[in-house]
Coordinates of C-alpha atoms and ligand atoms in Angstrom, one line a residue:
M1 CA 14.8 5.7 17.7
A2 CA 14.9 5.7 14.0
Y3 CA 11.6 5.4 12.1
I4 CA 10.4 5.6 8.5
K5 CA 7.5 7.8 7.3
L6 CA 5.6 6.5 4.3
N7 CA 3.7 9.2 2.5
R8 CA 0.4 7.8 1.1
E9 CA -0.5 10.9 -0.8
N10 CA 2.8 10.8 -2.7
L11 CA 2.4 7.1 -3.4
F12 CA -1.1 7.7 -4.8
Y13 CA 0.2 10.6 -6.9
N14 CA 2.9 8.3 -8.4
L15 CA 0.5 5.5 -9.1
K16 CA -1.9 8.0 -10.8
Q17 CA 1.0 9.1 -13.1
L18 CA 1.8 5.5 -13.9
S19 CA -1.8 4.5 -14.5
L20 CA -2.0 7.3 -17.1
K21 CA 1.0 5.6 -18.8
S22 CA -0.4 2.1 -18.6
G23 CA -4.0 3.1 -19.4
D24 CA -5.4 1.1 -16.5
K25 CA -4.3 0.7 -12.9
R26 CA -5.0 -3.0 -13.1
K27 CA -2.2 -3.2 -15.6
I28 CA 0.4 -2.1 -13.0
A29 CA 2.0 -4.9 -11.1
A30 CA 3.6 -3.5 -7.9
V31 CA 7.1 -4.8 -7.5
L32 CA 7.3 -5.5 -3.7
K33 CA 10.4 -7.6 -3.6
D34 CA 13.1 -7.1 -0.9
N35 CA 10.6 -5.7 1.6
A36 CA 9.2 -3.3 -1.0
Y37 CA 12.7 -1.8 -1.8
G38 CA 13.1 -1.3 2.0
H39 CA 9.8 0.6 2.4
G40 CA 8.0 -2.2 4.2
I41 CA 6.1 -4.9 2.3
L42 CA 2.9 -5.0 4.4
E43 CA 2.5 -1.3 4.5
M44 CA 3.1 -0.9 0.8
A45 CA 0.8 -3.9 -0.1
Q46 CA -2.0 -2.4 1.9
M47 CA -1.7 1.0 0.3
V48 CA -1.3 -0.1 -3.3
K49 CA -4.4 -2.4 -2.9
E50 CA -6.3 0.6 -1.5
F51 CA -5.3 2.5 -4.7
G52 CA -6.8 -0.3 -6.7
L53 CA -3.8 -2.4 -7.9
T54 CA -4.5 -6.1 -8.3
Q55 CA -1.1 -7.4 -9.3
A56 CA 2.2 -7.8 -7.5
V57 CA 5.7 -9.1 -8.0
V58 CA 8.0 -10.5 -5.3
M59 CA 11.2 -12.6 -5.2
N60 CA 10.1 -15.7 -3.3
N61 CA 7.3 -17.7 -1.6
Q62 CA 8.0 -16.2 1.8
E63 CA 7.4 -12.7 0.6
A64 CA 4.3 -13.8 -1.3
Q65 CA 2.8 -15.5 1.8
K66 CA 2.9 -12.1 3.6
I67 CA 0.7 -10.4 1.1
L68 CA -1.4 -13.2 -0.4
N69 CA -4.7 -11.7 0.5
Y70 CA -4.1 -8.3 -1.1
F71 CA -3.8 -9.3 -4.8
D72 CA -5.4 -11.3 -7.5
N73 CA -2.1 -12.6 -8.6
I74 CA 1.5 -12.4 -7.4
L75 CA 4.4 -13.2 -9.7
I76 CA 7.3 -14.9 -7.9
L77 CA 10.6 -14.3 -9.6
N78 CA 12.7 -17.0 -8.0
D79 CA 11.3 -19.8 -6.1
T80 CA 9.9 -23.4 -6.4
P81 CA 6.5 -23.5 -8.0
T82 CA 3.5 -24.6 -6.0
A83 CA -0.1 -25.0 -7.2
N84 CA -1.8 -21.9 -5.8
P85 CA -4.3 -20.0 -8.1
K86 CA -3.0 -16.7 -6.7
L87 CA 0.6 -17.3 -7.4
S88 CA 2.5 -17.5 -10.7
Y89 CA 6.2 -18.5 -11.0
A90 CA 8.9 -17.3 -13.3
V91 CA 10.6 -20.2 -15.1
S92 CA 14.1 -19.3 -16.2
E93 CA 15.5 -22.6 -17.4
L94 CA 14.2 -25.5 -19.4
S95 CA 15.0 -27.9 -16.6
Q96 CA 12.5 -26.1 -14.4
L97 CA 9.7 -27.3 -16.7
Q98 CA 10.5 -30.9 -16.0
N99 CA 9.7 -30.6 -12.3
A100 CA 6.9 -28.1 -12.3
P101 CA 3.6 -29.3 -10.8
K102 CA 0.8 -29.5 -13.4
D103 CA -1.5 -27.0 -11.8
A104 CA 1.1 -24.3 -11.0
K105 CA 0.8 -21.1 -13.0
L106 CA 4.0 -20.6 -14.9
E107 CA 5.4 -17.5 -16.5
L108 CA 8.2 -18.3 -18.9
K109 CA 11.0 -15.8 -18.8
V110 CA 12.8 -15.4 -22.1
D111 CA 16.3 -13.9 -22.4
T112 CA 15.9 -11.2 -25.1
G113 CA 19.4 -9.8 -24.5
M114 CA 20.1 -9.1 -20.9
H115 CA 21.7 -12.5 -20.4
R116 CA 20.9 -12.7 -16.7
N117 CA 18.0 -15.0 -16.4
G118 CA 15.6 -16.7 -18.8
I119 CA 15.5 -19.4 -21.5
L120 CA 17.3 -18.5 -24.8
M121 CA 15.1 -17.4 -27.7
Q122 CA 16.2 -20.5 -29.6
E123 CA 14.9 -22.6 -26.8
L124 CA 11.4 -21.2 -27.0
P125 CA 9.9 -23.7 -29.4
Q126 CA 11.3 -26.6 -27.2
A127 CA 9.9 -24.9 -24.1
L128 CA 6.5 -24.5 -25.6
E129 CA 6.5 -28.2 -26.8
M130 CA 7.4 -29.3 -23.3
I131 CA 4.6 -27.2 -21.8
K132 CA 2.1 -28.8 -24.2
K133 CA 3.4 -32.3 -23.7
H134 CA 3.4 -32.1 -19.9
G135 CA 0.0 -30.3 -19.8
L136 CA 1.5 -27.4 -17.9
N137 CA -0.3 -24.2 -17.2
L138 CA 1.4 -21.4 -19.1
F139 CA 0.0 -18.2 -17.5
G140 CA 2.6 -15.6 -18.9
V141 CA 5.6 -15.0 -21.0
F142 CA 7.9 -12.1 -20.1
T143 CA 11.4 -10.5 -20.5
H144 CA 13.4 -7.9 -18.8
Y145 CA 15.4 -5.0 -20.4
R146 CA 19.0 -4.3 -19.6
S147 CA 19.0 -0.6 -20.8
A148 CA 15.5 0.8 -20.5
D149 CA 17.0 3.8 -18.7
E150 CA 19.5 4.7 -21.4
L151 CA 19.3 6.5 -24.7
S152 CA 20.6 3.8 -27.1
S153 CA 19.4 1.4 -29.6
E154 CA 19.6 -1.5 -27.1
F155 CA 16.0 -1.0 -25.8
A156 CA 14.5 -1.1 -29.3
W157 CA 16.6 -4.2 -30.2
Q158 CA 15.3 -6.0 -27.1
K159 CA 11.8 -4.9 -27.7
A160 CA 11.9 -6.2 -31.3
N161 CA 13.2 -9.5 -29.9
F162 CA 10.3 -9.7 -27.5
E163 CA 7.8 -9.1 -30.4
K164 CA 9.3 -12.2 -32.1
V165 CA 8.8 -14.1 -28.9
K166 CA 5.1 -13.1 -28.7
K167 CA 4.6 -14.2 -32.3
T168 CA 6.1 -17.6 -31.6
V169 CA 4.0 -18.1 -28.5
R170 CA 0.8 -17.2 -30.4
N171 CA 1.8 -19.4 -33.3
Y172 CA 2.0 -22.3 -30.9
G173 CA -1.6 -21.8 -30.0
F174 CA -1.3 -20.1 -26.6
K175 CA -4.0 -17.5 -26.9
T176 CA -4.6 -16.4 -23.3
V177 CA -1.0 -16.0 -22.1
R178 CA -0.2 -12.6 -20.6
F179 CA 2.9 -10.7 -22.0
H180 CA 5.0 -8.3 -20.0
S181 CA 8.4 -6.6 -20.4
H182 CA 8.2 -3.1 -19.0
N183 CA 9.9 -2.0 -15.7
S184 CA 9.6 1.6 -14.5
A185 CA 12.0 3.1 -17.0
A186 CA 10.4 1.3 -19.9
L187 CA 6.9 2.4 -18.9
L188 CA 7.9 6.0 -18.2
R189 CA 9.5 6.3 -21.7
S190 CA 6.8 4.5 -23.6
S191 CA 4.1 6.4 -25.4
E192 CA 2.0 3.5 -26.5
F193 CA 2.0 0.8 -23.8
N194 CA 0.1 -2.2 -25.1
E195 CA 1.1 -5.1 -23.0
D196 CA -0.9 -6.9 -20.3
I197 CA 1.0 -5.6 -17.3
A198 CA 4.1 -3.5 -16.4
R199 CA 6.2 -4.5 -13.5
V200 CA 6.8 -1.2 -11.7
G201 CA 9.2 -0.8 -8.8
I202 CA 11.3 2.3 -8.4
A203 CA 8.8 4.7 -10.1
M204 CA 6.0 3.8 -7.7
Y205 CA 8.4 4.6 -4.8
G206 CA 8.9 8.0 -6.3
Y207 CA 12.0 8.0 -8.5
N208 CA 12.3 8.7 -12.1
E209 CA 15.8 7.4 -13.1
L210 CA 15.5 8.3 -16.7
P211 CA 17.8 10.9 -18.3
E212 CA 16.1 14.3 -19.0
V213 CA 15.9 13.6 -22.7
F214 CA 12.8 11.4 -22.2
G215 CA 10.9 14.3 -20.8
S216 CA 10.5 14.3 -17.1
I217 CA 7.4 13.0 -15.4
E218 CA 7.7 14.3 -11.9
L219 CA 7.4 11.6 -9.2
K220 CA 7.4 12.1 -5.4
P221 CA 9.4 10.1 -2.9
V222 CA 7.3 8.0 -0.7
L223 CA 9.9 7.3 2.0
S224 CA 11.7 9.5 4.5
L225 CA 14.0 8.4 7.3
W226 CA 13.7 10.1 10.7
A227 CA 15.6 9.8 14.0
K228 CA 14.8 10.9 17.5
R229 CA 17.1 12.7 19.9
A230 CA 19.0 10.6 22.4
S231 CA 21.1 13.2 24.3
T232 CA 22.3 16.7 24.0
R233 CA 25.6 18.3 25.2
I234 CA 27.8 21.4 24.8
L235 CA 30.9 20.8 22.7
K236 CA 33.6 23.3 23.7
K237 CA 35.7 24.8 21.0
G238 CA 38.4 22.3 20.1
Q239 CA 36.6 19.2 21.5
R240 CA 36.2 16.3 19.1
V241 CA 33.2 14.1 18.6
G242 CA 32.6 10.4 18.1
Y243 CA 34.9 7.5 17.1
G244 CA 38.4 8.7 16.1
G245 CA 37.3 12.2 17.1
D246 CA 37.0 13.1 13.4
F247 CA 35.1 16.3 13.9
T248 CA 36.6 19.1 15.9
A249 CA 34.3 21.9 17.2
P250 CA 35.4 25.2 15.6
K251 CA 33.5 27.1 18.3
D252 CA 31.4 26.2 21.4
M253 CA 28.4 24.5 20.0
T254 CA 25.3 22.5 21.2
V255 CA 25.0 19.1 19.6
S256 CA 22.7 16.1 20.0
T257 CA 23.0 12.5 19.1
Y258 CA 20.1 10.9 17.1
N259 CA 19.3 7.2 17.1
A260 CA 20.1 6.2 13.6
G261 CA 23.3 4.6 12.2
Y262 CA 24.6 2.0 9.9
G263 CA 22.9 -0.6 12.0
H264 CA 19.6 0.8 10.6
G265 CA 20.9 0.7 7.1
L266 CA 22.1 4.3 6.9
F267 CA 25.3 4.4 4.8
R268 CA 28.3 5.2 6.9
G269 CA 30.1 7.1 4.2
S270 CA 33.2 9.2 5.1
S271 CA 33.5 11.8 7.8
Q272 CA 35.7 13.8 5.5
N273 CA 32.7 14.3 3.2
P274 CA 29.8 14.2 5.6
F275 CA 26.2 13.5 4.5
V276 CA 24.0 16.5 5.0
T277 CA 20.5 15.8 6.3
A278 CA 17.3 16.8 4.6
E279 CA 17.2 19.8 7.0
G280 CA 20.7 20.9 6.0
L281 CA 22.7 19.6 8.9
P282 CA 26.0 17.9 8.2
I283 CA 26.7 14.8 10.2
L284 CA 29.5 15.6 12.6
G285 CA 32.2 13.0 12.8
R286 CA 31.7 9.3 12.1
V287 CA 28.4 7.6 11.8
S288 CA 28.2 4.9 14.6
M289 CA 26.2 1.7 14.5
D290 CA 23.2 3.4 16.1
F291 CA 24.0 7.1 16.5
I292 CA 24.8 10.2 14.5
T293 CA 25.7 13.6 16.0
L294 CA 24.2 16.8 14.6
E295 CA 24.3 20.5 15.7
S296 CA 20.6 20.5 16.7
T297 CA 18.4 20.3 19.8
K298 CA 15.3 19.3 18.0
D299 CA 13.5 16.2 19.3
E300 CA 13.5 14.6 15.9
V301 CA 15.2 15.2 12.6
C302 CA 14.6 14.0 9.0
I303 CA 17.8 12.3 7.8
F304 CA 16.7 12.0 4.2
N305 CA 13.5 12.4 2.2
N306 CA 14.9 11.8 -1.2
A307 CA 16.9 8.6 -1.8
K308 CA 18.0 9.8 -5.2
E309 CA 19.8 12.8 -3.7
A310 CA 21.2 10.6 -0.9
A311 CA 22.4 8.2 -3.6
K312 CA 24.3 10.9 -5.4
H313 CA 26.2 11.7 -2.2
F314 CA 27.1 8.0 -1.5
G315 CA 27.9 7.2 -5.1
T316 CA 25.1 4.7 -5.6
I317 CA 21.5 4.4 -6.8
S318 CA 18.2 5.2 -5.1
Y319 CA 17.4 1.5 -5.1
E320 CA 20.3 0.7 -2.8
I321 CA 19.7 3.6 -0.4
T322 CA 16.1 2.5 0.4
T323 CA 16.6 -1.3 0.2
A324 CA 19.4 -1.1 2.8
L325 CA 16.9 0.1 5.5
K326 CA 16.3 -2.7 8.0
S327 CA 12.8 -4.3 8.2
E328 CA 12.9 -3.8 12.0
I329 CA 12.6 0.0 11.7
E330 CA 9.1 1.1 12.6
R331 CA 7.1 2.3 9.6
V332 CA 4.5 5.0 10.0
V333 CA 2.0 5.8 7.2
I334 CA 1.1 9.5 7.0
Ligands
PLP401 C1 13.0 -5.5 -9.9 C2 12.4 -5.9 -11.1 C3 11.5 -5.0 -11.8 C4 11.3 -3.6 -11.3 O1 12.2 -2.7 -11.8 P1 12.1 -1.1 -11.5 O2 13.3 -0.6 -12.3 O3 12.3 -0.9 -10.0 O4 10.8 -0.7 -12.0 C5 10.9 -5.5 -12.9 N1 11.1 -6.7 -13.4 C6 12.0 -7.6 -12.8 C7 12.2 -8.9 -13.4 C8 12.7 -7.2 -11.7 O5 13.5 -8.0 -11.1

């Protein structure tokens, strides 16, 4: 059986570092979309609430319903607005203002340069007029940076654009609106955070994806993937293991299969360049849907405890390694 361990102490340590940056833990909104980046949305919601966070961000209504009782407000990034005092909804297009229910809390997303979602900056006055005219409830105004994790002028340029947005919103008389733009990278590199919340995902889970030049706040991975032994056998010198027989035993060796594979979300990779587990064991031969073979007789093994290192091996980013893990895998909080 594969299972996931979630390390509460490491999570609290990360949240402490992030609160020092934001100045107040209530200014950190935990981004719990996509099953909390594969960590487990319920387990993570429970723990971040225990730490004292009051704000969360998810993708849709379905996710929000699961954690409704844990937070004062949950921002929903992409779903149809409903009138619920605990939920706020991202509005990314002018047309969405036409259909929004009057009592729904809306957070206007403005495109300050990423060009993925959000109304154009030129459309902002029109959007604010519509909100006034229809008597809509504008709860927040926000944006998202495309290059907060890179050393370039792009970040400063987008930030300056967002300052203009804030000014326009205030000039239209919206005095109580909350403003936010920072993701993990932006918060970690900022020295004078002064917005109402920061939307923090990857850093909370333990990964600082910023280049060294920004000074490195050390964070600690929350998740580790474990697997239990299914069976053990002796492989004679010259015998080959698994599909295609890609691994040939160079000597007599004792190997075991462990119940974890690409069916659990472990990347299959290539048997020519095997992934090496956290305990230094290279995967022998191909990764199957539910099994890997290792030269070990231990009853359980840690497959990885650092998604950033695993990501390096598989040529991707930490986000994809953890988000790939299936929600059916048992989560154990330690
Ligand atoms: C996912 C997401 C975040 C969190 O980004 P991290 O890099 O994980 O901190 C913040 N804001 C928006 C709009 C997002 O979609």
